[in-house]
Amino acid sequence: MQFLSAASAWFAAALPIIALMYILKKTYRDTEVASHLLWRRVLQEQEANRPWQKLRGRWLLLLQLFAASLLVLALMNPVWTRPAGSDGHAVLVIDRSASMTALTAQNAVGGGGLVTRFQLAIEDAKQWVLSQPKSRPISVIATGPEPLELASRSVDHEAIASALDELTPFYGNADNTAALSLADSLHSGDEGGITVLFTDGLWRDAEEAGALLLHAPVELRAAGEEAAADNGSILNVGIRPDPADSSLNQAVVTVQNDSAQKREYTIELYAVNQGNESELAASVPLTVEPNEWGSADASGLPPAEYYKARLLPASDRILADNTAFGFPAIKNSSQVLLITEGNLFLEKALLLAGVQPVKISPDAAPPGNEQLKEIDWVVLDGSDERLRTDEAWTELLAQKPLWQIDHPAEGSPSSSVPKHSGVQTIEHPVTAYVTLQETHIGRFYVPDTEETSWGKPVLTYGGIPAIYAGSEGGLPRLRYTFKLQDTDLPLRPEFPVLIVQSAEWMSGGSLSQLGTVTAGEPVELPFQSETEAAVWEPVEWSGAGLTLEGQLPLPSVTVGADRQEAPAVPGLYKLVERDVKGKLLSERYLAVMPQSSELLTSGAGNAELKPQTAFPNSSEEGSAPSMDTPAPLTHQSLLVWAVLLVLAVMLAEWEVYRRGHTS
Amino acid sequence: MTELNLNKHNPPAQTADASLQQDGMGADEALKLLFPDMSVLTQVERLRLASGGRIRGTMAGKRRSVSLGGSQEFADFRPYAPGDDVRRIDWNVYGRTGRAYVRQYWDEQELHAHLYVDASRSMSFTGGAACSKLQYALRLAALIGYAALVGEDRLTVKAFNESAIEIELPVMRGRAAFPKLIRHLAALYAAPASARQARDSHTNASYAAARSDLSAPFRQPGALPRRAGTAWLFTDAMFEDGMRESLLALTASGQQIVLVHLMSPEEIDPHLGGELKLIDSELGTGKEVAVSERLLNEYRSAVSEYQEELKAKCAEMGAAYAFLNTSQPLAQAIQTLTSVPGVLKH
């Protein structure tokens, strides 16, 4: 038995006071006796300890003291400690963070094969559920970006077990604290509940979870044995053009060594081309100090759709991080055809953007086919209407991505003067980091809606669309509706930024690969303007190798939404966009990586998971259940019994009082 | 001798003294007061006070004295010595032996019985019995006195309180003195209230004495009997001191002592409870006591211890000790006394 409020024992100081009042009571009945002769013999001993004599044989006093001490006992909040609920509501929390995919020797089932901690935990949880009494309500919560409730107070244990079977590890940022908090809140109002945590104890947010004050006892069940950290992971694969030969690529692979020993790795780089023809492009050795990271370069990689890096030896704990993907950078050094009567600022800005402008006068004839092959896109600085009349120019302009800069004429009905200088931008690669604050633009060309149906205004100045961006027939298009020479924009520091971004857009920025994201994280996808439907297509999985992961439904893609959910399993995915007619618009790659901070296989550098419960544990005050206390204790309040006993004593006292018993 | 018709033989006017005459209590009344059941008198009539051989009276009586004398009872022969009464020479012996022997006879003298009745304040407690200890003692004294008078013994009755001999009845002798005896005793019996009041003024003054002392009244001049005899002490023995001294003084004056220890049922086995202030009736001091069953048990064992103690003291002095519960009927009390050796005999 324990006391939750031991300080209330001070109330016991009232007990001697009650006794004292009895001692001090001065009501003696005068009784004449013949002589004290005989009494004196008897009383000699009694007089020596007279105060105590008075308390002898006092039922009323004894009962009062007993009642008072019971009240004090009740104030002290006595509890009876017993093993935590064997029939109360049980909430199972399944940790499915990335570290749970670490391989561990399966000692229980035998065979010595390696299985993941996650599989062990699921197996353990299933056995635990099936061993519970049939009537016990069980809830199951899985950790994830948000806690996932698989079952709520269900007594159908078979269904729970099969639901557990369908769980897969989660490689992204899991909010374990929220799951634990939710699990505890499910107990609210229930006595005898228990939270069972199936985890490897390696939580990124262990400290935060330890700060929670839980009301229900927590049982920690370790998944897999504690093993020395031994994991190497590829943090990043960067691809850039080889400085020696711009047609070739160079890869930089960063590898983290989580083990306590110095490790020697071999990194294999595969170049994968259209049609998934992969070719071992390079194999570089890398030595990494313990708990450090290192990087290796591989030059002379042949051009490819994407590159795949594999970390060898592959026998470390977590498999999901042994593969990574890299995408070649956009080829910036493109040649553009600058059709202008002369615009030095634009020319220099294009050069700064890494674009090789080929200047041509609008009066000149269009360049020949040989030359046109080198041209990636066209900048048309004014003279639009004039060139449209020429058939050769019109063909050329329709063939290449076009960046059109209008020269609005003074007094023309299609030109407009802004009433104010308020600038509004929508989020777009072209207008990122551009505000055009305090920039003066005097006149705008207002195109017909038909003329700009291919895109949308990404920047408006004084309520007038200033920049349109979009694509037509799969080719990027851009239109500035103001003449650069009429503004002070070229003098602004924002100008080169705007031009660089515009050049990137024209170079097919929207068509670059989607890059690398963390599993389950929201990702921003720039869609083509004609895209009507888009889906993820898996190319390659690099998860823990669980069969279930392959069957996991890929998240759907909502065209037009700002953020999309990335696939949850690490690997390489393809975003396939189609237009209204179902025509394939583009296929872009997205590499999904596990959250690296979740991958730590040992507690090194991580706080130890110690959930705090609201009541003191049996062993020591305020201690937390550690990984090897499988059966936590719960407390049953004895308050009700104490109160009942007080009432019974009061009844007895009343009986004594009624009968006038004083001795 | 077995006939009991006191009124006829002893008209009250002849034996009563002046004070009793004023009270107007006749012997008849007194007898009824003391003995509602007179059958006990016939029982006592056959009894004699045991003398214990210490008879040395002044008057010739019915008791064989320890000294030789002129009674009819032969005691011994003794060679004649000049100066002896020649009439006592046994001539038959002289004729057979040629030597002169003198016949000796036992002297027969009367027994002097002294009855001391404790009239101290503690004796006025009834304690669950029909009458107070004093009344019981007076009735018992009347019975013993009756036995003595019937046995032709000299009888002296004295009542003493904490400090002095309070009342001393004149010496009585013979059956004829019995009405006088009972009238005196009945007067004491009937007037406990006034007697107590009279004593109150006296005893209040003596409260200064912290302890009650039995030897105080016996130290008074004339308290002790002058001649050897038998002395009966009717008391509750509620005295802190002086028990031994008093017994010693009485023994020294040649008394065969009978200590009749009277206790009321409440004193033997008190039925008290709660928190009490016990007030000593003689000293007036109080004692605060939380009475419990355990304490009462201790008290009971203290009572029996005290009895044993008194018995041992009496045995030391050669005195007889008899313990009486005042709730006993008198007849039973007489039986108890008879069963004690050296007290009463048939």
Tab-separated table of C-alpha atoms in Angstrom, chain A residues 25-43 45-47 50 54 56 58, chain B residues 121-122 237 240 263 267 272-273 275-281 285 287-290 294-295 298-299 306 309:
chain	number	residue	atom	x	y	z
A	25	LYS	CA	-11.528	16.606	31.112
A	26	LYS	CA	-12.408	17.390	34.745
A	27	THR	CA	-15.656	15.757	35.623
A	28	TYR	CA	-15.366	13.546	38.602
A	29	ARG	CA	-18.331	12.303	40.475
A	30	ASP	CA	-17.825	12.669	44.178
A	31	THR	CA	-18.181	9.303	45.764
A	32	GLU	CA	-17.677	8.840	49.473
A	33	VAL	CA	-16.000	5.678	50.512
A	34	ALA	CA	-15.378	4.432	54.004
A	35	SER	CA	-11.693	4.850	53.774
A	36	HIS	CA	-8.893	5.231	51.326
A	37	LEU	CA	-7.001	2.569	53.147
A	38	LEU	CA	-7.588	-0.091	50.577
A	39	TRP	CA	-7.881	2.206	47.596
A	40	ARG	CA	-4.567	3.742	48.346
A	41	ARG	CA	-2.887	0.423	48.023
A	42	VAL	CA	-4.410	0.018	44.605
A	43	LEU	CA	-3.964	3.573	43.426
A	45	GLU	CA	0.647	2.461	41.000
A	46	GLN	CA	-2.107	4.230	39.175
A	47	GLU	CA	-1.177	7.666	40.411
A	50	ARG	CA	-2.399	8.896	35.954
A	54	LYS	CA	-7.613	7.936	32.270
A	56	ARG	CA	-7.693	3.136	29.682
A	58	ARG	CA	-12.381	4.268	26.941
B	121	ARG	CA	-17.210	7.405	60.694
B	122	SER	CA	-16.244	4.691	58.254
B	237	ALA	CA	-10.129	-2.065	60.482
B	240	GLU	CA	-3.848	3.321	58.535
B	263	MET	CA	-16.815	-5.215	55.812
B	267	GLU	CA	-16.245	-2.624	50.212
B	272	LEU	CA	-18.101	1.534	40.725
B	273	GLY	CA	-17.528	2.930	37.287
B	275	GLU	CA	-14.314	8.836	36.733
B	276	LEU	CA	-14.781	9.233	40.412
B	277	LYS	CA	-13.425	11.320	43.142
B	278	LEU	CA	-13.279	8.977	46.076
B	279	ILE	CA	-13.613	10.876	49.315
B	280	ASP	CA	-12.285	9.367	52.485
B	281	SER	CA	-15.061	9.628	55.060
B	285	THR	CA	-9.442	13.847	51.366
B	287	LYS	CA	-8.758	10.803	45.248
B	288	GLU	CA	-9.457	11.013	41.516
B	289	VAL	CA	-9.826	7.664	39.986
B	290	ALA	CA	-10.782	6.430	36.525
B	294	ARG	CA	-8.739	-3.983	35.962
B	295	LEU	CA	-8.580	-1.507	38.816
B	298	GLU	CA	-6.691	-4.997	41.808
B	299	TYR	CA	-8.873	-3.623	44.574
B	306	TYR	CA	-5.473	-6.946	53.775
B	309	GLU	CA	-2.375	-9.297	56.729
